[in-house]
Amino acid sequence: MPSKPAPIKKAANKEPAKKEEKAAEPEPAPEPAPEAAPAEAAPAEAPVEGEAAPAEAAPAEAPAAEEPKPPTPPPADAEAPAPEETPAAAAEAPADAAAAPATEEAAPAADGEAPAADAEAAEAAPEEPKAPSPPPPPPKEPTSAPLDMFIEDKNDTSVTIIWSQPETIGNTGLDGYTIEIAKDGTEDWKAVNEDLQKSCRYVIKNQTTGDRLKIRVVAVNAGGRSPPCTLPEAVLVKEVADRPKVRMPRFLRQRYVASVGAKINLTIPFTGKPKPVVSWTKDSQPLDTKRVNIRTSDRDSIVFIRAAERDDSGVYEMCVKVDDFEDKAQFILQIVELPGPPASLKIVDTWGFNVALEWTPPKDNGNTEITGYTIQKADKKTGDWFTVMEHYHRMNATISDLIMGNTYNFRAFSENKCGISESAIVAKQEAKILKTGIDYKPPEYKERDFNEAPKFTTSLNDRATTVGYSTKLLCSVRGSPKPKVQWMKNQMIIGDDPKYRQICVQGICSLEIRKPGNFDGGVYSCKAKNDHGEATVSCKLEVKQPAVADADKK
């Protein structure tokens, strides 16, 4: 056993001794060249030396880097270890050891520098070019802590919490939340959700009433768990007592009116914790559940009637109770319909062209007040009904402007907020407007004398016309008796000359000259005459030659 490691230790310690000789004798400069051959032979000798040679490469290389120091010979009597004997032998070597054959120096050099060659080869390996490696993926980081956690609601067995998502989420995103609880005074945190919670609201159920719980929320992603968001104080698992209160809608604070047959669906909200006990009464009596359906939830109560009847009218009272506290509210439901006709109608008096009527209210007002009456009349000859009064509030009326000699019938309708009654009450008596003796004396008028001499209200105007174009002369005259009209040309009576057309209608006199010629110009006169006198008007007519174009002249 000792004989095998001895050469290994000797080879490891010969290199410092040899370097000391080289430092002392700088002359043999060309010796590094022959040392290259033993370095190449080092891999072949390494297996011979044993597996310990690579392990001792680092110790052999370390002394080479240090500056050479003169070795101290050990005492002769002491048993020095094998590494110390090798430097002592190297120091006692004669100077002619440098002149030994190259083959003798190569063997020890190969033994000492074999580990050094392995170390140099290991150092030279990273210098070889390698394929570029892809950039490393960004590190996965957890999110920041969730924010703004608070208690939304709680009862005897559960607590509802709400929070906001973390301010910083990062590239890895957010997978969900873990909700953890621990009893107050302990740090035994337990998750209450098996799967990650996606939303920011969670109901912690199945808790013991009276426990104090510490609650925290942790955001989870691929980077791990975020810092927890913890409630500042422990939560007591107990229902929060809240006085009950009925929130009666504004439209139910007054009388609620509906028609017969209508569907009633009224929602009355309320508050209170724990859930209040709701009870209903009608006119201080329990409700008839066959007629009225009550549906109660955690927040409101609904009164539902499929088809309302007049018997459903009354005062409905709602009572909500929590422990020793209660609150009541009521509303009035009124189911109405059309009223009946007035109970009676009679004719009290008839005089001149007038009839006085009286009637009584209807027996059935439709479960609401009567707002008015409508009165109609009918002539017995025609039988057609005409409205003479509507929305009338009194119980008597006087009907006027009736026609003398006619006989009339009367009827009355009742009216409420639902409308006018379907039927009417008809008066049993008839009203006959009698003819009274009247002596008509026509007034006396003085007769007026309308006789007068003729007078022209519109005179003739001078005219100009063109040869071949007919023209008219116009004037107007009045007089009584009707005057006789004569047309004259240049003081000569025209008479029945067909060239002229004479017309006199309602005092409007016209003379038409048909296609006048060059000799039809002159002074025309119109003369009106009756028994009381005569009148004459005149005008001048000029007949012009038509304009001839220059081309026609040529």
Coordinates of C-alpha atoms in Angstrom, one line a residue:
M1 CA 0.0 0.0 0.0
P2 CA 2.6 2.7 0.8
S3 CA 4.6 1.9 -2.3
K4 CA 1.9 3.0 -4.7
P5 CA 1.1 6.6 -3.6
A6 CA 4.8 7.4 -3.1
P7 CA 5.5 8.2 -6.7
I8 CA 2.3 10.3 -6.9
K9 CA 3.4 12.5 -4.0
K10 CA 6.9 12.7 -5.4
A11 CA 5.7 13.7 -8.8
A12 CA 3.5 16.4 -7.3
N13 CA 6.4 17.8 -5.2
K14 CA 9.1 17.6 -7.8
E15 CA 7.6 20.4 -9.8
P16 CA 8.2 23.1 -7.2
A17 CA 11.8 21.9 -6.8
K18 CA 12.4 21.9 -10.5
K19 CA 11.0 25.5 -10.7
E20 CA 13.3 26.6 -7.9
E21 CA 16.3 25.3 -9.9
K22 CA 15.0 27.2 -13.0
A23 CA 14.7 30.3 -11.0
A24 CA 18.2 30.0 -9.7
E25 CA 19.7 29.1 -13.1
P26 CA 18.2 31.3 -15.7
E27 CA 20.6 30.0 -18.4
P28 CA 18.7 26.9 -19.6
A29 CA 16.0 28.9 -21.5
P30 CA 15.3 26.4 -24.3
E31 CA 14.0 23.7 -21.8
P32 CA 10.3 24.6 -22.1
A33 CA 10.3 23.2 -25.6
P34 CA 11.3 19.6 -24.6
E35 CA 8.7 19.8 -21.8
A36 CA 5.9 20.0 -24.3
A37 CA 6.5 16.3 -25.2
P38 CA 6.0 15.1 -21.7
A39 CA 2.8 17.3 -21.5
E40 CA 1.4 15.4 -24.5
A41 CA 2.3 12.1 -22.9
A42 CA 0.5 13.0 -19.7
P43 CA -2.9 11.6 -20.7
A44 CA -1.2 8.2 -21.4
E45 CA 0.6 8.2 -18.0
A46 CA -2.5 9.4 -16.0
P47 CA -4.1 5.9 -16.0
V48 CA -0.8 4.4 -14.9
E49 CA -0.4 6.7 -12.0
G50 CA -3.9 6.0 -10.8
E51 CA -7.2 7.9 -10.4
A52 CA -5.7 10.2 -7.8
A53 CA -3.7 12.2 -10.4
P54 CA -6.6 14.4 -11.6
A55 CA -7.6 15.1 -8.0
E56 CA -4.1 16.4 -7.2
A57 CA -4.0 18.6 -10.2
A58 CA -5.2 21.6 -8.3
P59 CA -2.6 21.3 -5.5
A60 CA 0.2 20.9 -8.1
E61 CA -1.0 24.0 -9.9
A62 CA -1.1 26.1 -6.8
P63 CA 2.5 25.8 -5.9
A64 CA 3.5 26.7 -9.4
A65 CA 1.8 30.0 -9.1
E66 CA 3.5 30.9 -5.9
E67 CA 6.9 32.4 -5.7
P68 CA 9.7 29.9 -5.0
K69 CA 11.0 29.8 -1.4
P70 CA 14.0 28.0 -0.1
P71 CA 12.9 24.7 1.4
T72 CA 13.8 23.9 5.0
P73 CA 15.3 20.5 5.5
P74 CA 13.5 18.4 8.1
P75 CA 15.4 17.0 11.1
A76 CA 17.0 13.7 10.5
D77 CA 15.3 11.9 13.4
A78 CA 11.7 13.1 12.6
E79 CA 9.5 11.1 10.4
A80 CA 8.4 13.6 7.8
P81 CA 5.4 12.9 5.5
A82 CA 6.1 11.9 1.9
P83 CA 5.4 15.4 0.4
E84 CA 8.2 16.9 2.6
E85 CA 10.8 14.3 1.7
T86 CA 10.6 15.1 -2.0
P87 CA 11.6 18.8 -1.7
A88 CA 14.5 17.8 0.6
A89 CA 15.8 15.4 -1.9
A90 CA 15.5 18.0 -4.6
A91 CA 17.5 20.5 -2.6
E92 CA 20.3 18.0 -1.9
A93 CA 20.6 17.1 -5.6
P94 CA 23.9 18.1 -7.2
A95 CA 24.1 20.9 -9.7
D96 CA 25.1 18.4 -12.5
A97 CA 21.4 17.1 -12.3
A98 CA 20.6 19.8 -14.9
A99 CA 23.1 18.3 -17.3
A100 CA 21.5 14.8 -17.1
P101 CA 20.1 13.4 -20.4
A102 CA 16.9 14.9 -21.7
T103 CA 15.2 11.5 -21.3
E104 CA 15.9 11.4 -17.6
E105 CA 14.4 14.9 -17.0
A106 CA 11.4 14.2 -19.2
A107 CA 10.2 11.3 -16.9
P108 CA 10.0 13.4 -13.7
A109 CA 8.7 16.4 -15.6
A110 CA 5.9 14.3 -17.0
D111 CA 5.0 13.0 -13.6
G112 CA 4.8 16.5 -12.1
E113 CA 3.2 18.4 -15.0
A114 CA 0.5 15.9 -16.0
P115 CA -2.1 17.4 -13.6
A116 CA -1.0 20.9 -14.7
A117 CA -1.7 20.0 -18.3
D118 CA -5.1 18.7 -17.4
A119 CA -5.9 22.0 -15.6
E120 CA -4.7 24.0 -18.6
A121 CA -6.9 22.0 -20.9
A122 CA -9.8 22.6 -18.6
E123 CA -9.1 26.3 -18.6
A124 CA -8.8 26.4 -22.4
A125 CA -12.2 24.5 -22.9
P126 CA -14.4 27.6 -22.2
E127 CA -12.5 29.5 -24.9
E128 CA -13.9 27.2 -27.6
P129 CA -16.8 28.8 -29.5
K130 CA -20.3 27.5 -28.6
A131 CA -23.7 27.8 -30.2
P132 CA -25.7 30.9 -28.9
S133 CA -28.2 29.9 -26.2
P134 CA -31.7 31.4 -26.1
P135 CA -32.3 34.2 -23.6
P136 CA -33.6 32.9 -20.3
P137 CA -37.4 33.5 -19.7
P138 CA -38.4 36.3 -17.3
P139 CA -38.7 35.2 -13.7
K140 CA -42.2 34.4 -12.5
E141 CA -43.2 36.8 -9.8
P142 CA -46.3 36.7 -7.6
T143 CA -48.8 39.6 -7.6
S144 CA -49.0 42.3 -5.0
A145 CA -51.5 41.9 -2.1
P146 CA -55.2 42.2 -2.7
L147 CA -56.8 45.5 -1.6
D148 CA -59.7 47.0 0.3
M149 CA -61.1 43.9 2.0
F150 CA -64.2 44.5 4.1
I151 CA -67.2 42.7 5.5
E152 CA -70.3 42.9 3.3
D153 CA -72.7 40.9 5.5
K154 CA -72.7 38.2 8.2
N155 CA -75.1 36.1 10.1
D156 CA -75.0 33.3 12.7
T157 CA -73.2 30.8 10.4
S158 CA -71.5 32.7 7.6
V159 CA -69.5 35.8 6.8
T160 CA -69.5 37.5 3.4
I161 CA -66.3 39.4 2.4
I162 CA -65.5 41.6 -0.6
W163 CA -62.1 42.8 -1.8
S164 CA -60.4 44.4 -4.8
Q165 CA -57.8 42.8 -7.1
P166 CA -54.1 43.5 -6.5
E167 CA -52.6 46.8 -7.8
T168 CA -49.7 45.0 -9.5
I169 CA -50.4 41.7 -11.3
G170 CA -47.4 41.3 -13.6
N171 CA -46.8 39.2 -16.8
T172 CA -47.8 35.9 -15.2
G173 CA -51.4 37.0 -14.6
L174 CA -53.7 36.1 -11.8
D175 CA -55.1 32.6 -11.4
G176 CA -57.4 33.3 -8.4
Y177 CA -57.6 33.8 -4.7
T178 CA -57.3 31.7 -1.6
I179 CA -59.4 32.7 1.4
E180 CA -57.9 31.6 4.8
I181 CA -59.3 31.9 8.3
A182 CA -57.9 31.4 11.7
K183 CA -59.5 31.7 15.1
D184 CA -58.6 34.8 17.1
G185 CA -55.5 34.3 19.2
T186 CA -54.1 31.5 17.0
E187 CA -52.0 31.4 13.8
D188 CA -53.5 28.2 12.5
W189 CA -54.6 29.5 9.1
K190 CA -56.7 27.2 7.0
A191 CA -58.0 27.6 3.5
V192 CA -61.8 27.6 3.2
N193 CA -62.0 27.3 -0.6
E194 CA -60.9 24.1 -2.3
D195 CA -60.6 25.7 -5.7
L196 CA -59.2 29.1 -6.4
Q197 CA -61.9 31.9 -6.2
K198 CA -62.2 33.8 -9.4
S199 CA -64.4 36.7 -8.2
C200 CA -63.7 39.3 -5.5
R201 CA -66.5 38.2 -3.3
Y202 CA -66.8 35.1 -1.1
V203 CA -69.2 33.7 1.5
I204 CA -67.5 31.8 4.3
K205 CA -70.1 29.3 5.3
N206 CA -70.6 26.7 8.1
Q207 CA -69.1 28.6 10.9
T208 CA -69.9 28.4 14.6
T209 CA -72.0 31.2 16.1
G210 CA -69.9 33.3 18.5
D211 CA -66.5 32.5 17.1
R212 CA -64.0 35.2 16.4
L213 CA -62.3 34.7 13.1
K214 CA -59.3 36.3 11.5
I215 CA -59.7 36.4 7.7
R216 CA -57.1 37.0 5.0
V217 CA -57.0 36.7 1.2
V218 CA -54.0 35.6 -0.9
A219 CA -53.7 36.1 -4.6
V220 CA -52.2 33.1 -6.5
N221 CA -50.5 32.9 -9.9
A222 CA -47.7 30.9 -11.5
G223 CA -45.2 32.9 -9.5
G224 CA -46.6 31.7 -6.2
R225 CA -48.6 33.4 -3.4
S226 CA -48.9 37.1 -3.0
P227 CA -48.6 38.8 0.4
P228 CA -51.9 38.4 2.3
C229 CA -54.5 41.0 2.7
T230 CA -55.8 40.6 6.3
L231 CA -58.8 42.2 8.1
P232 CA -57.5 44.6 10.8
E233 CA -59.7 43.0 13.4
A234 CA -61.2 39.6 14.1
V235 CA -64.9 39.1 13.0
L236 CA -67.5 37.9 15.4
V237 CA -69.8 35.3 13.7
K238 CA -73.2 36.5 14.7
E239 CA -76.2 38.1 13.1
V240 CA -76.2 41.9 13.2
A241 CA -79.4 42.9 14.9
D242 CA -81.2 45.6 13.0
R243 CA -84.6 47.1 13.9
P244 CA -87.3 46.1 11.4
K245 CA -88.7 48.8 9.2
V246 CA -91.5 48.8 6.6
R247 CA -90.6 50.9 3.5
M248 CA -94.1 51.8 2.3
P249 CA -94.0 53.0 -1.3
R250 CA -95.1 56.6 -1.9
F251 CA -98.1 55.6 -4.1
L252 CA -99.5 53.4 -1.4
R253 CA -99.4 56.1 1.3
Q254 CA -102.7 57.3 -0.2
R255 CA -105.8 55.4 -1.2
Y256 CA -105.0 52.8 -3.9
V257 CA -107.9 52.6 -6.3
A258 CA -108.4 49.8 -8.9
S259 CA -111.2 48.6 -11.0
V260 CA -113.2 45.4 -10.6
G261 CA -111.4 42.6 -12.4
A262 CA -108.0 44.3 -12.4
K263 CA -104.9 42.4 -11.3
I264 CA -103.4 43.6 -8.1
N265 CA -99.6 43.2 -7.6
L266 CA -98.2 45.4 -4.8
T267 CA -94.6 45.1 -3.5
I268 CA -93.8 46.5 -0.1
P269 CA -90.1 46.4 0.9
F270 CA -88.8 46.1 4.4
T271 CA -85.5 45.9 6.3
G272 CA -84.3 44.2 9.5
K273 CA -81.8 41.6 10.7
P274 CA -82.2 38.7 11.4
K275 CA -84.9 38.1 8.8
P276 CA -88.1 39.6 10.2
V277 CA -91.3 37.7 10.7
V278 CA -94.0 39.2 8.4
S279 CA -97.7 39.0 9.1
W280 CA -100.7 40.6 7.3
T281 CA -104.2 41.5 8.3
K282 CA -107.2 43.1 6.6
D283 CA -109.5 45.2 8.6
S284 CA -107.8 43.8 11.7
Q285 CA -108.7 40.3 10.6
P286 CA -106.5 37.5 9.2
L287 CA -106.3 37.5 5.4
D288 CA -108.3 35.1 3.3
T289 CA -105.5 33.2 1.6
K290 CA -108.0 31.9 -1.1
R291 CA -108.5 35.5 -2.3
V292 CA -105.2 37.2 -1.5
N293 CA -101.8 35.7 -2.0
I294 CA -98.8 36.9 0.0
R295 CA -95.3 36.2 -1.2
T296 CA -92.5 37.2 1.2
S297 CA -88.8 37.2 0.5
D298 CA -85.8 38.4 2.5
R299 CA -86.3 42.0 1.4
D300 CA -90.0 42.5 0.5
S301 CA -93.5 41.2 0.7
I302 CA -95.9 41.0 -2.3
V303 CA -99.7 41.3 -2.2
F304 CA -101.2 39.6 -5.2
I305 CA -104.8 39.4 -6.3
R306 CA -105.5 37.7 -9.6
A307 CA -108.9 39.4 -10.3
A308 CA -110.0 42.0 -7.9
E309 CA -113.5 42.2 -6.5
R310 CA -115.3 44.8 -4.5
D311 CA -115.0 42.6 -1.4
D312 CA -111.2 42.9 -1.6
S313 CA -111.5 46.6 -0.6
G314 CA -110.3 47.4 2.9
V315 CA -107.4 48.4 5.1
Y316 CA -104.4 46.1 4.7
E317 CA -101.8 46.2 7.5
M318 CA -98.3 44.7 7.3
C319 CA -96.3 43.9 10.5
V320 CA -92.6 43.0 10.6
K321 CA -91.1 41.7 13.8
V322 CA -87.5 40.9 15.0
D323 CA -87.3 39.6 18.5
D324 CA -89.0 42.3 20.7
F325 CA -89.0 44.9 17.9
E326 CA -91.7 45.4 15.4
D327 CA -93.0 47.9 12.8
K328 CA -96.4 48.2 11.2
A329 CA -97.6 50.0 8.1
Q330 CA -101.0 50.0 6.3
F331 CA -102.6 51.0 3.0
I332 CA -106.2 51.3 1.8
L333 CA -107.2 49.3 -1.2
Q334 CA -110.4 50.4 -2.9
I335 CA -111.9 48.3 -5.7
V336 CA -114.5 50.4 -7.7
E337 CA -116.8 49.9 -10.7
L338 CA -119.4 51.8 -12.7
P339 CA -122.3 53.2 -10.6
G340 CA -126.0 52.4 -11.0
P341 CA -128.5 54.8 -12.4
P342 CA -130.3 57.4 -10.2
A343 CA -132.9 55.9 -8.0
S344 CA -135.7 58.1 -9.3
L345 CA -136.4 60.9 -11.8
K346 CA -139.6 63.1 -12.0
I347 CA -140.9 66.2 -13.7
V348 CA -141.7 68.8 -11.1
D349 CA -143.2 71.6 -13.2
T350 CA -143.7 72.7 -16.8
W351 CA -144.2 76.3 -17.8
G352 CA -143.6 78.2 -21.0
F353 CA -140.7 76.6 -22.8
N354 CA -139.2 75.2 -19.5
V355 CA -139.3 72.0 -17.5
A356 CA -138.1 71.5 -13.9
L357 CA -136.6 68.0 -13.0
E358 CA -135.6 66.3 -9.8
W359 CA -133.8 63.0 -9.1
T360 CA -132.3 61.0 -6.2
P361 CA -128.8 59.5 -5.9
P362 CA -128.2 55.9 -7.2
K363 CA -128.5 53.0 -4.8
D364 CA -125.1 51.6 -6.0
N365 CA -122.4 54.2 -6.3
G366 CA -119.7 51.7 -7.5
N367 CA -117.9 51.8 -4.2
T368 CA -116.8 55.4 -4.8
E369 CA -118.4 58.8 -4.7
I370 CA -120.6 60.1 -7.5
T371 CA -118.9 62.9 -9.4
G372 CA -121.9 64.1 -11.5
Y373 CA -125.0 63.4 -13.6
T374 CA -125.9 63.5 -17.2
I375 CA -129.4 64.7 -18.4
Q376 CA -130.8 63.9 -21.8
K377 CA -134.0 64.8 -23.6
A378 CA -135.9 63.2 -26.5
D379 CA -138.7 64.6 -28.7
K380 CA -141.6 62.2 -28.8
K381 CA -141.9 62.6 -32.6
T382 CA -138.3 61.5 -33.4
G383 CA -137.3 59.6 -30.3
D384 CA -133.7 60.7 -30.6
W385 CA -131.9 61.5 -27.3
F386 CA -129.8 64.6 -27.0
T387 CA -127.6 65.6 -24.0
V388 CA -128.7 68.8 -22.4
M389 CA -126.5 68.6 -19.2
E390 CA -123.4 66.6 -18.3
H391 CA -121.1 66.5 -15.2
Y392 CA -124.0 68.2 -13.3
H393 CA -123.6 68.0 -9.5
R394 CA -126.9 69.0 -8.2
M395 CA -130.0 66.9 -7.7
N396 CA -132.4 69.2 -9.7
A397 CA -132.2 71.1 -12.9
T398 CA -134.3 73.3 -15.2
I399 CA -134.4 72.4 -18.9
S400 CA -135.1 75.5 -21.1
D401 CA -135.4 76.4 -24.8
L402 CA -137.9 73.7 -25.6
I403 CA -140.1 73.9 -28.7
M404 CA -143.7 74.9 -28.4
G405 CA -146.1 72.1 -29.3
N406 CA -143.6 69.3 -28.8
T407 CA -143.8 66.5 -26.2
Y408 CA -140.5 65.5 -24.4
N409 CA -139.2 62.6 -22.4
F410 CA -136.2 62.9 -20.0
R411 CA -133.6 60.4 -18.6
A412 CA -130.6 60.7 -16.2
F413 CA -127.3 58.9 -15.8
S414 CA -124.9 58.7 -12.8
E415 CA -121.2 59.2 -13.1
N416 CA -118.2 58.3 -10.9
K417 CA -114.4 58.1 -11.5
C418 CA -114.8 54.9 -13.4
G419 CA -117.2 56.4 -15.9
I420 CA -120.9 56.9 -16.6
S421 CA -123.5 54.3 -15.6
E422 CA -124.5 51.7 -18.1
S423 CA -128.2 52.3 -17.7
A424 CA -130.4 55.4 -17.1
I425 CA -133.5 56.2 -15.2
V426 CA -136.3 57.5 -17.4
A427 CA -139.0 59.9 -16.1
K428 CA -142.5 58.4 -16.1
Q429 CA -144.2 61.6 -17.0
E430 CA -144.0 63.5 -20.3
A431 CA -143.5 67.2 -20.7
K432 CA -145.8 68.9 -23.3
I433 CA -145.0 72.4 -24.3
L434 CA -148.5 73.9 -25.0
K435 CA -149.2 76.6 -27.5
T436 CA -150.4 79.8 -26.0
G437 CA -152.6 82.5 -27.7
I438 CA -150.4 85.2 -29.1
D439 CA -151.8 88.2 -31.1
Y440 CA -149.2 89.2 -33.7
K441 CA -149.4 92.9 -34.7
P442 CA -147.0 93.7 -37.4
P443 CA -145.3 97.1 -37.1
E444 CA -146.4 99.9 -39.3
Y445 CA -143.8 101.3 -41.7
K446 CA -144.0 104.4 -43.8
E447 CA -143.6 103.7 -47.5
R448 CA -140.6 105.4 -49.1
D449 CA -140.7 107.0 -52.5
F450 CA -137.9 105.5 -54.6
N451 CA -138.8 107.3 -57.8
E452 CA -135.9 109.3 -59.3
A453 CA -134.5 110.6 -62.5
P454 CA -131.8 108.6 -64.3
K455 CA -128.3 109.1 -63.1
F456 CA -125.1 107.6 -64.5
T457 CA -123.0 106.2 -61.7
T458 CA -120.1 105.3 -64.1
S459 CA -119.5 107.4 -67.2
L460 CA -118.0 106.4 -70.5
N461 CA -114.2 106.7 -71.0
D462 CA -112.4 107.6 -74.2
R463 CA -111.1 104.5 -76.1
A464 CA -108.7 103.7 -78.9
T465 CA -108.8 100.6 -80.9
T466 CA -107.3 99.1 -84.1
V467 CA -109.0 98.3 -87.3
G468 CA -110.5 94.8 -87.3
Y469 CA -110.4 94.4 -83.5
S470 CA -113.7 94.5 -81.6
T471 CA -114.1 96.8 -78.6
K472 CA -116.6 97.6 -75.9
L473 CA -117.9 100.8 -74.3
L474 CA -119.2 100.5 -70.7
C475 CA -121.2 102.6 -68.3
S476 CA -123.7 102.2 -65.4
V477 CA -127.0 104.0 -64.7
R478 CA -129.7 104.0 -62.0
G479 CA -133.2 105.4 -61.9
S480 CA -136.8 104.5 -60.9
P481 CA -138.7 103.5 -62.7
K482 CA -136.2 101.8 -64.9
P483 CA -134.9 104.2 -67.6
K484 CA -134.8 103.5 -71.3
V485 CA -131.3 103.5 -72.7
Q486 CA -130.3 104.6 -76.2
W487 CA -126.9 104.6 -77.9
M488 CA -125.9 107.3 -80.4
K489 CA -123.0 107.9 -82.7
N490 CA -122.3 111.5 -83.6
Q491 CA -125.8 112.4 -82.2
M492 CA -127.4 109.8 -84.5
I493 CA -129.3 106.9 -82.9
I494 CA -127.7 103.6 -83.7
G495 CA -130.9 101.6 -83.4
D496 CA -130.8 97.9 -84.4
D497 CA -127.6 98.0 -86.6
P498 CA -126.2 94.5 -86.5
K499 CA -122.7 95.9 -86.4
Y500 CA -123.4 97.0 -82.8
R501 CA -124.5 94.8 -79.9
Q502 CA -126.3 96.7 -77.0
I503 CA -126.8 95.1 -73.6
C504 CA -128.3 96.6 -70.4
V505 CA -128.5 94.3 -67.3
Q506 CA -129.0 95.5 -63.7
G507 CA -128.1 99.1 -64.7
I508 CA -124.8 98.0 -66.5
C509 CA -124.9 99.2 -70.1
S510 CA -122.5 98.1 -72.8
L511 CA -122.0 98.7 -76.5
E512 CA -119.9 96.3 -78.5
I513 CA -118.5 97.5 -81.8
R514 CA -117.7 94.4 -83.9
K515 CA -114.5 94.7 -86.0
P516 CA -114.5 98.5 -86.4
G517 CA -113.4 100.0 -89.7
N518 CA -111.8 103.3 -90.5
F519 CA -115.2 105.1 -90.4
D520 CA -116.4 103.7 -87.1
G521 CA -114.4 106.3 -85.1
G522 CA -116.2 109.3 -83.5
V523 CA -118.2 110.4 -80.5
Y524 CA -120.5 107.8 -78.9
S525 CA -123.2 108.8 -76.4
C526 CA -125.5 106.8 -74.0
K527 CA -128.8 108.4 -73.2
A528 CA -131.1 107.2 -70.3
K529 CA -134.6 108.5 -70.0
N530 CA -137.7 107.8 -67.8
D531 CA -140.7 109.8 -66.6
H532 CA -138.7 111.8 -64.1
G533 CA -136.0 112.9 -66.5
E534 CA -133.0 111.9 -68.7
A535 CA -129.2 111.8 -68.6
T536 CA -126.5 111.5 -71.2
V537 CA -122.8 110.5 -71.1
S538 CA -120.3 110.6 -74.1
C539 CA -116.9 109.4 -75.1
K540 CA -114.6 109.5 -78.1
L541 CA -113.5 106.4 -80.0
E542 CA -110.4 106.5 -82.1
V543 CA -109.8 103.7 -84.7
K544 CA -106.1 103.3 -85.7
Q545 CA -104.5 101.6 -88.6
P546 CA -102.5 98.4 -87.8
A547 CA -98.7 98.8 -87.9
V548 CA -97.2 97.3 -91.1
A549 CA -93.7 95.8 -91.0
D550 CA -91.0 97.0 -93.5
A551 CA -90.9 93.6 -95.1
D552 CA -94.7 93.7 -95.8
K553 CA -94.4 97.2 -97.3
K554 CA -91.8 96.0 -99.8

